[in-house]
CSV table of C-alpha atoms in Angstrom, one decimal:
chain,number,residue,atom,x,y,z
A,629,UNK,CA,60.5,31.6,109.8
A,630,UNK,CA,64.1,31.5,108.2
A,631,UNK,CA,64.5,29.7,104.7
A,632,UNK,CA,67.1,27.4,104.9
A,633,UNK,CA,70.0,27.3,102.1
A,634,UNK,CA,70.4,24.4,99.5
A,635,UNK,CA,73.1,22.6,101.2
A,636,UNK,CA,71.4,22.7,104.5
A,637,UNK,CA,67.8,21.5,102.5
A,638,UNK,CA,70.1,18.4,101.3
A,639,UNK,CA,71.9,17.5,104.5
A,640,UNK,CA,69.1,18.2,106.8
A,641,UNK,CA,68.0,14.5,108.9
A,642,UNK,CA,67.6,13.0,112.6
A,643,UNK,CA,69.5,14.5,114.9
A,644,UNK,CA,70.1,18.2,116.7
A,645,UNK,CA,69.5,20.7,114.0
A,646,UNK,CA,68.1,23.8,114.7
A,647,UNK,CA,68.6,27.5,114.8
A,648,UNK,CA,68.8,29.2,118.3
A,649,UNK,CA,66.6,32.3,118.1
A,650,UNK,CA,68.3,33.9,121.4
A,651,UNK,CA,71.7,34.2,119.3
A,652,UNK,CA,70.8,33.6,115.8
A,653,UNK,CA,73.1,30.6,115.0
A,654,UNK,CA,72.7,27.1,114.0
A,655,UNK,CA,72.9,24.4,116.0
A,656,UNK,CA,77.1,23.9,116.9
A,657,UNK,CA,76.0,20.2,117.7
A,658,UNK,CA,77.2,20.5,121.3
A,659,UNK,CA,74.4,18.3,122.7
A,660,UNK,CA,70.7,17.8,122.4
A,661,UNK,CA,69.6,20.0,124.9
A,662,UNK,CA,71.1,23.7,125.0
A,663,UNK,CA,72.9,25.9,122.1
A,664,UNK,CA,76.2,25.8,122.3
A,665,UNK,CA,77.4,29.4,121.4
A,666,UNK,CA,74.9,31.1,124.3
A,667,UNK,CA,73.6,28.4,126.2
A,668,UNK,CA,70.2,28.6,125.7
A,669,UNK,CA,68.1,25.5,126.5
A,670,UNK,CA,66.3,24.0,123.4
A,671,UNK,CA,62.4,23.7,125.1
A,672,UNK,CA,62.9,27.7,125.4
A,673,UNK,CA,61.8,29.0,122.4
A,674,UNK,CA,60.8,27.8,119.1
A,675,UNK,CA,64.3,27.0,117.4
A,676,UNK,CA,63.6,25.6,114.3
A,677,UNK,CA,64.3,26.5,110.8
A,678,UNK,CA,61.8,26.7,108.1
A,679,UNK,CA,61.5,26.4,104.4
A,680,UNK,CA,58.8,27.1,101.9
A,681,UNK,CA,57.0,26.5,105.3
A,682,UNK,CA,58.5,23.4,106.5
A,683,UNK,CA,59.5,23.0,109.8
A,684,UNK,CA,63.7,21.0,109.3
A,685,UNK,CA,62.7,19.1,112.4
A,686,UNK,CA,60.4,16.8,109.8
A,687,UNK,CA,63.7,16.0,108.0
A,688,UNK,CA,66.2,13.5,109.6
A,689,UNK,CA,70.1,14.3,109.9
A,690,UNK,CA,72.5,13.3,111.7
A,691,UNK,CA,75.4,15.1,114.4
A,692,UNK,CA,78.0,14.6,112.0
A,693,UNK,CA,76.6,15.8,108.9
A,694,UNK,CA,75.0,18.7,110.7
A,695,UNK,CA,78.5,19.9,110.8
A,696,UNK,CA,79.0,19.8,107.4
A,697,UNK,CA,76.6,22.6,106.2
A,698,UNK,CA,77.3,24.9,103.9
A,699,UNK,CA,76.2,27.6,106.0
A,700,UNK,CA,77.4,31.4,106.6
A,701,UNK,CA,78.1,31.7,110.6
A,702,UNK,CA,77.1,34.7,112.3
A,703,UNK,CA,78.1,36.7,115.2
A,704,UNK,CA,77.2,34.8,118.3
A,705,UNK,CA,77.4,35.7,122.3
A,706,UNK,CA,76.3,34.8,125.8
A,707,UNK,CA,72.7,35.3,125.8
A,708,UNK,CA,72.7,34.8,129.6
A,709,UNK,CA,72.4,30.9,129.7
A,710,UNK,CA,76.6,30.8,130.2
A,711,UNK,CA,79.0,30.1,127.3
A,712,UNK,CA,80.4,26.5,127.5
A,713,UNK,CA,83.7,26.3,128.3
A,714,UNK,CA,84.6,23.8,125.3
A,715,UNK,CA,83.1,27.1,122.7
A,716,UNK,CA,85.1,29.7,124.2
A,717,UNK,CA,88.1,29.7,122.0
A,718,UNK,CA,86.2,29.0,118.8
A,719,UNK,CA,86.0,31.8,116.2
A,720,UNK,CA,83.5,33.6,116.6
A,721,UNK,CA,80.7,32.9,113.1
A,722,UNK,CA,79.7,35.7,111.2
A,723,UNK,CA,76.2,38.0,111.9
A,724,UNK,CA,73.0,36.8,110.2
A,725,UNK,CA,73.1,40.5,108.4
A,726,UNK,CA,76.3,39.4,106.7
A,727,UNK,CA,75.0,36.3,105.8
A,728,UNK,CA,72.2,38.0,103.9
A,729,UNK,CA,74.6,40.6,102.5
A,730,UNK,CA,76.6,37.1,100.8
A,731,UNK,CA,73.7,35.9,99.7
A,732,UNK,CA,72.8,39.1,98.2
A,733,UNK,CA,76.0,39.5,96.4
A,734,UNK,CA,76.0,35.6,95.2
A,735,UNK,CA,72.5,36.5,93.6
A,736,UNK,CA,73.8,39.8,92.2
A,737,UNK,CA,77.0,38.9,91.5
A,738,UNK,CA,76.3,38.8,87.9
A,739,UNK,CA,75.6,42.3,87.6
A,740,UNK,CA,78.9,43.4,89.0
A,741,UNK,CA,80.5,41.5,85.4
A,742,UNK,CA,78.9,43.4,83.4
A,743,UNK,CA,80.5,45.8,81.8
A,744,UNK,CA,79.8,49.4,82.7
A,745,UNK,CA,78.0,51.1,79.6
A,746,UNK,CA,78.7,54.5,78.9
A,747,UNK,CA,75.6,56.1,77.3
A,748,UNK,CA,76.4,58.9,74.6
A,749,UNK,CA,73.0,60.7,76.0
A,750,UNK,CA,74.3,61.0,79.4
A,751,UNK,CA,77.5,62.6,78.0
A,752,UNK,CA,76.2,65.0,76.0
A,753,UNK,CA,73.7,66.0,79.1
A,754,UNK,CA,76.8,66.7,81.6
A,755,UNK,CA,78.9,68.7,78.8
A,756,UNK,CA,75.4,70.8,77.9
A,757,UNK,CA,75.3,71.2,81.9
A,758,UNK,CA,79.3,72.0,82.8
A,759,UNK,CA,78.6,74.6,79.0
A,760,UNK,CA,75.2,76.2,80.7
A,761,UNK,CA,77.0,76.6,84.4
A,762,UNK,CA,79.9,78.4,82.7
A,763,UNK,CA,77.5,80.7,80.7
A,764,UNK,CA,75.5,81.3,84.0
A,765,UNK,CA,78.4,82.1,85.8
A,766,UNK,CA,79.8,84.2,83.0
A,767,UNK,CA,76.6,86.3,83.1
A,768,UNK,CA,76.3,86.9,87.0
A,769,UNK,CA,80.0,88.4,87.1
A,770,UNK,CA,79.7,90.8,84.0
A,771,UNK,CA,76.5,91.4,86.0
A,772,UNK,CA,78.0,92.2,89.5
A,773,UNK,CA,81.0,93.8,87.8
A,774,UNK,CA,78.6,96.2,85.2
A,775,UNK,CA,76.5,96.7,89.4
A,776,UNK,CA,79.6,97.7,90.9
A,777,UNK,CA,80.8,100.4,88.0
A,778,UNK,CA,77.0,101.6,87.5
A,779,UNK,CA,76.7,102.8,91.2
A,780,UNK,CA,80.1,103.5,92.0
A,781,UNK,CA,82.1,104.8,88.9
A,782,UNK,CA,79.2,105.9,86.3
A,783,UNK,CA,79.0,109.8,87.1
A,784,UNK,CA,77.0,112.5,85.9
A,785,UNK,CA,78.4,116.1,86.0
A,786,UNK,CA,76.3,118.8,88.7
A,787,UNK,CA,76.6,121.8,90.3
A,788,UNK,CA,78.1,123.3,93.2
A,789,UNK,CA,79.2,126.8,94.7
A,790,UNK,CA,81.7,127.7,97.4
A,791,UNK,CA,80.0,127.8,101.4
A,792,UNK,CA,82.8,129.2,103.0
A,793,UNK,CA,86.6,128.3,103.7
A,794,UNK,CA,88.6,126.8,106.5
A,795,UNK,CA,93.1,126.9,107.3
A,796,UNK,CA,95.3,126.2,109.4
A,797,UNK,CA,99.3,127.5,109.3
A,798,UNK,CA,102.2,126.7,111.1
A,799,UNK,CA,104.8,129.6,111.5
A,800,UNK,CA,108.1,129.3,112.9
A,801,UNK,CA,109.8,132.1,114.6
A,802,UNK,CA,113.6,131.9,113.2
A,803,UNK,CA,117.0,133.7,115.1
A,804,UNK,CA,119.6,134.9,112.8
A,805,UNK,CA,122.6,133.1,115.1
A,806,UNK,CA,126.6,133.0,114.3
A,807,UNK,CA,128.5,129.5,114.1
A,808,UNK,CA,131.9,128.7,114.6
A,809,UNK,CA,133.1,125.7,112.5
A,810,UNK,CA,136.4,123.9,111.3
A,811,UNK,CA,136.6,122.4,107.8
A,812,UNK,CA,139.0,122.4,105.1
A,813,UNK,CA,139.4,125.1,102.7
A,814,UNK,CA,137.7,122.9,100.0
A,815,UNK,CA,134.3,122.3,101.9
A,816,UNK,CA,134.1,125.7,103.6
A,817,UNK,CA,130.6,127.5,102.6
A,818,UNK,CA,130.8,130.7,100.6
A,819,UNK,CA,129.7,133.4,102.7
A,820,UNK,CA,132.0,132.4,106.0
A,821,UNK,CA,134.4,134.9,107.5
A,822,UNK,CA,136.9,135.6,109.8
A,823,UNK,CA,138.9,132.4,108.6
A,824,UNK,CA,142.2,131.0,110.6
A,825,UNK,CA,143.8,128.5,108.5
A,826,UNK,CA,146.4,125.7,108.7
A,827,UNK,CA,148.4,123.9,105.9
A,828,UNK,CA,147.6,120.3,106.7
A,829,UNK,CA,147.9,116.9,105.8
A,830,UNK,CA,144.5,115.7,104.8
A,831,UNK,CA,144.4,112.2,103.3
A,832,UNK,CA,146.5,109.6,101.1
A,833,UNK,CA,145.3,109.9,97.6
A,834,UNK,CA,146.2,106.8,94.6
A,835,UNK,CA,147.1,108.6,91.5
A,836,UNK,CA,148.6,107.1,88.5
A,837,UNK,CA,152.4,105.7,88.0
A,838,UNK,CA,152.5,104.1,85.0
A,839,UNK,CA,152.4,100.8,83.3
A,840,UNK,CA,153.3,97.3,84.0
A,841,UNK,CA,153.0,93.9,82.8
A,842,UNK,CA,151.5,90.8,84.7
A,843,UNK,CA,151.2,87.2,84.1
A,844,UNK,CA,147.5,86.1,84.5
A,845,UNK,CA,146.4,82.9,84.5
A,846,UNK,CA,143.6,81.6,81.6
A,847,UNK,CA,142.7,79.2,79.1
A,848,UNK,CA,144.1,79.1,75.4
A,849,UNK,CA,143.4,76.8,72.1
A,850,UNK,CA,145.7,74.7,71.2
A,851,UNK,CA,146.2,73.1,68.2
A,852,UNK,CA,146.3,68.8,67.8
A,853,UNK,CA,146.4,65.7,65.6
A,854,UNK,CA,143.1,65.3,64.3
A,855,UNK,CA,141.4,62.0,62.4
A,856,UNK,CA,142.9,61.4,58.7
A,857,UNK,CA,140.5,62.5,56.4
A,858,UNK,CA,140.7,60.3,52.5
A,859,UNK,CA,138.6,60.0,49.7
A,860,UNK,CA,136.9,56.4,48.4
A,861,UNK,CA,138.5,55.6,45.3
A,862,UNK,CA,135.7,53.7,43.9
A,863,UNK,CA,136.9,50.4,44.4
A,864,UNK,CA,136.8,49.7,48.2
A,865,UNK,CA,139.6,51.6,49.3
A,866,UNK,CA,140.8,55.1,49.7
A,867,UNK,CA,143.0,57.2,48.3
A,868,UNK,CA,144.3,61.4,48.7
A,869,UNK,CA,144.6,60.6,52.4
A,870,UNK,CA,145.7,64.1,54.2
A,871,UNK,CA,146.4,64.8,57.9
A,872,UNK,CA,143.8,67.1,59.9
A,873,UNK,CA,143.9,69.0,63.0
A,874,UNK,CA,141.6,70.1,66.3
A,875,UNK,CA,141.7,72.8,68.3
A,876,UNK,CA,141.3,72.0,72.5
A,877,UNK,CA,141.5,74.3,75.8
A,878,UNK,CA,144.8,73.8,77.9
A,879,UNK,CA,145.0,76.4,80.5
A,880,UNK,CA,148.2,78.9,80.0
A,881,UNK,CA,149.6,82.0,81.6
A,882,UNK,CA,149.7,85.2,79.2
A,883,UNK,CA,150.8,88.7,79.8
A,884,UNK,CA,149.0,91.6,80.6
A,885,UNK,CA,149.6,95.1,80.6
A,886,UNK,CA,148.1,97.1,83.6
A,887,UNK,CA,148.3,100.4,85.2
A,888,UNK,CA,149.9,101.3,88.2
A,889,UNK,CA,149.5,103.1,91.4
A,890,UNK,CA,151.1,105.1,93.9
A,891,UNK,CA,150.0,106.5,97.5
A,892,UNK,CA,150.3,110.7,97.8
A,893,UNK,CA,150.0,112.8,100.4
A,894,UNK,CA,147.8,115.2,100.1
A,895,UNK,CA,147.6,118.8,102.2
A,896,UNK,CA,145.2,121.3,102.6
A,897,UNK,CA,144.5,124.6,104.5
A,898,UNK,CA,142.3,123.6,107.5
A,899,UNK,CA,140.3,126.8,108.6
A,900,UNK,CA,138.7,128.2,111.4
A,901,UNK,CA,135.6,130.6,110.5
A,902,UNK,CA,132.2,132.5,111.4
A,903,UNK,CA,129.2,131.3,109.8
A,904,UNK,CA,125.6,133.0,110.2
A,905,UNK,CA,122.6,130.8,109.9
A,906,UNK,CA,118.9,130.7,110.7
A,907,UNK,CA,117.7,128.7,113.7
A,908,UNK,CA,114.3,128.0,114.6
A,909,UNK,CA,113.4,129.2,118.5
A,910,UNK,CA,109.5,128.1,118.2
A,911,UNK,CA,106.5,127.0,116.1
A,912,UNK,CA,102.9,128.2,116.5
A,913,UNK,CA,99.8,126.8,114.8
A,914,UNK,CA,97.1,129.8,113.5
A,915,UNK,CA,93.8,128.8,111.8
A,916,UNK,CA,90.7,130.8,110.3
A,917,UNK,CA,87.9,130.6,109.0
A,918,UNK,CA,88.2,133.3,106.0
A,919,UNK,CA,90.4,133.3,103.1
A,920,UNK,CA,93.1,135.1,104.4
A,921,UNK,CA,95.3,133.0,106.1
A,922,UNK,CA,97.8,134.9,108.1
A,923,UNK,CA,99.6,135.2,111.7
A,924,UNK,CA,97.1,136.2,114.5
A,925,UNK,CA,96.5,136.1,118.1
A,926,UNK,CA,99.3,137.3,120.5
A,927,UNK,CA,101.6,140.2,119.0
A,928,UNK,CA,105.5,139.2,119.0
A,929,UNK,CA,108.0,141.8,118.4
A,930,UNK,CA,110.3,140.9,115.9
A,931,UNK,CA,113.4,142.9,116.6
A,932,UNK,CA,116.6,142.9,114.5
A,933,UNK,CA,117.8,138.9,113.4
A,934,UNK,CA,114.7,137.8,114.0
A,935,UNK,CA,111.9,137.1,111.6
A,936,UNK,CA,108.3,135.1,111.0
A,937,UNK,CA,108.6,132.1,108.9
A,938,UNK,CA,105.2,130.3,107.2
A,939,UNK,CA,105.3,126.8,106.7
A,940,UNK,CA,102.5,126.3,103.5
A,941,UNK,CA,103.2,123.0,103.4
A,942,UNK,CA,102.7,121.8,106.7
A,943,UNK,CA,99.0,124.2,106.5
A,944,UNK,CA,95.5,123.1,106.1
A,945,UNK,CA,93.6,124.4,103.5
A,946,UNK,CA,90.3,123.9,103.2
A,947,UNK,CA,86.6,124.4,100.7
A,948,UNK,CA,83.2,124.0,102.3
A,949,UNK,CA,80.7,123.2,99.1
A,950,UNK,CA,77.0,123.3,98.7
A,951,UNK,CA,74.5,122.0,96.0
A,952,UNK,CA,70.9,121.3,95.5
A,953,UNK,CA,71.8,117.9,94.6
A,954,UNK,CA,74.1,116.3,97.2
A,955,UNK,CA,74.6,117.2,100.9
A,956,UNK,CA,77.4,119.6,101.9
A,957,UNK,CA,80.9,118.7,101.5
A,958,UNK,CA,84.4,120.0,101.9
A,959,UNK,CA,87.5,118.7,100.2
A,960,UNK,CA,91.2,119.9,101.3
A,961,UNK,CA,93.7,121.5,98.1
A,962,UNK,CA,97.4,123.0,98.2
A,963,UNK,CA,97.9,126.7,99.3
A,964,UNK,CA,97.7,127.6,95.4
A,965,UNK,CA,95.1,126.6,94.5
A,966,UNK,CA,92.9,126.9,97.4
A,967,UNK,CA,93.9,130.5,97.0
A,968,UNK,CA,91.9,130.4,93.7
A,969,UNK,CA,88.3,129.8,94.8
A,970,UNK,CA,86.7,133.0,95.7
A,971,UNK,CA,83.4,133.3,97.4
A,972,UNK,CA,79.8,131.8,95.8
A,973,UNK,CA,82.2,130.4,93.1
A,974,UNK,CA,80.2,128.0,91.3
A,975,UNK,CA,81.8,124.6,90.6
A,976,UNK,CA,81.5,121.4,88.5
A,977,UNK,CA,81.3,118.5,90.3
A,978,UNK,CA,81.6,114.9,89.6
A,979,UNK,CA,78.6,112.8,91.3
A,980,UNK,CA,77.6,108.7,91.1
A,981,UNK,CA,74.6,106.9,91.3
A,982,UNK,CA,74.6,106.8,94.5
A,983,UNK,CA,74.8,110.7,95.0
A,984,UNK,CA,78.3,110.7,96.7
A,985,UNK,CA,81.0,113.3,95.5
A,986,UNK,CA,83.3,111.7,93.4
A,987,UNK,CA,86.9,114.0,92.9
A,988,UNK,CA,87.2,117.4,94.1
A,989,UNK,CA,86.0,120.8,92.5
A,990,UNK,CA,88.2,122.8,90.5
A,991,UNK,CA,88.5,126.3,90.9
């Protein structure tokens, strides 16, 4: 049973007024027989419209006043009976759900005027939140900060002694070789020989040729008229009036005194000459497992401007470590002071919380 509004309670009487329970609208007062938004015959189904109980059918209305209902239209369709033609261009009404939702918001409209009130409690709760989220958060990155340092940087200081050692060396095998070269005099290395030279010209060089004087182009102050400048004389006027002057920027031209340049010709001995310099033939990688690196394996004669060249840099030079308290490791070091560490050493050694090597042993 649907309750009827106020206006339709006044205006109900004789005549076809229902509600069609296949679409959900009232009566469009097409005829007496079928609803006129979905065709549906009246006999169908029960289509009347209640309230407090009431059947509208006892009340009497009329065709015109039916149309004259306050009443909130709702979405309507063809529930299969056949639109009438004569409906099919009217607008369609609203849904009975939106007609609820109005009458919702006429009965609750007067809560939307209120005014909003801000309670002082509820304030206070969401700054004592936003202060205890901040404090929490606070806590839990000192925390995963102090975590990461404790396990990762806090060390304690144990023992270690030298395993055993590991290198590798590159040598070069070098040739003492003679160069000829051309240069000038000027550039020619100290230790050449058998020069041929030639007086020659060699480039155009700017040297200094004395002074001169230029106009350039710039901005000067210039000296104008300015506003009279007088003194009140006490009785509306003025009196010791004297002429004043301002200073502007007009552009000018002023002298300037600059030093010039001439073009020389410059010429030099260009020589011919001997040069002796090392050359590397070949390089050849050597490694061991003792503390004595050196040049192994196949023996190559070094005969007269030749000669065996080590490259410490490019070498590999390295400590195997053991301890009772972490497992074996090795760290690499510099020719020097890999050199240092002699056999069973024993070391200092840096270790964290989670028993890894931190740093490398000193000798």
């Amino acid at each position: 049973m649907v309750e009827a509004t106020a206006a339709q309670w006044a205006m109900k009487g004789s005549g076809p007024n229902w509600f069609c329970n296949y679409c959900g609208c009232e009566n469009p007062v097409y005829n007496e027989t079928n609803c006129g938004y979905c065709g549906a015959p009246i006999g169908t189904v029960e289509t009347t419209v209640g309230r407090k109980g009431v059947k509208l059918s006892a009340f009497v209305s009329t065709a015109g006043t039916a149309t004259a209902y306050e009443t909130t239209k709702v979405e309507h369709g063809d529930a299969g009976w056949g639109i009438p033609e004569e409906r099919r261009e009217v607008p369609s009404p609203i849904s009975r759900v939106q007609r609820n939702e109005s009458s919702r918001m006429e009965t609750s409209g007067y809560r939307d005027e209120m005014p909003a009130i801000s309670s002082p409690l509820m304030k206070d709760r969401k700054k004592l939140i936003a202060i205890a989220g901040g404090v929490i958060g606070t806590v839990l990155f000192g925390l995963i900060v102090w975590l990461i340092w404790y396990w990762n940087f806090d060390t304690v200081t144990r023992t270690c002694w030298v395993q055993g050692f590991h290198w590798e060396q590159t040598l070069g095998v070098e040739e003492y070789q003679t160069f000829s070269k051309t240069d000038w005099a000027s550039e020619m290395p100290s230790d050449a020989y058998n020069e041929s030279c030639t007086y020659s010209f060699k480039e155009w060089k700017k040297v200094e040729d004395g002074t001169e004087e230029v106009d350039v182009q710039t901005t000067c102050d210039k000296e104008v008229p300015g506003e009279p400048v007088c003194d009140d004389d006490g009785a509306g006027g003025v009196t010791n009036c004297r002429s004043t002057t301002d200073t502007i920027k007009v552009p000018c031209t002023v002298k300037e005194k600059r030093t010039k340049y001439k073009d020389v010709a410059v010429h030099e001995d260009k020589c011919t000459y001997n040069v002796d310099r090392w050359v590397e033939l070949n390089r050849y990688t050597t490694s061991g497992e003792d503390h004595f690196p050196y040049y192994y394996g196949e023996v190559v004669e070094i005969p007269n401007r030749l000669r065996l060249v080590q490259y410490p840099n490019l070498g590999i030079y390295s400590v195997y470590f053991g301890s009772e308290y972490v497992d074996p490791f090795s760290r690499n070091y510099d020719l020097t002071t890999w050199s240092l560490f002699q056999p069973e050493q024993s070391c200092q050694v840096e270790v964290n919380r989670r028993n890894n090597v931190v740093g490398s042993p000193q000798p």
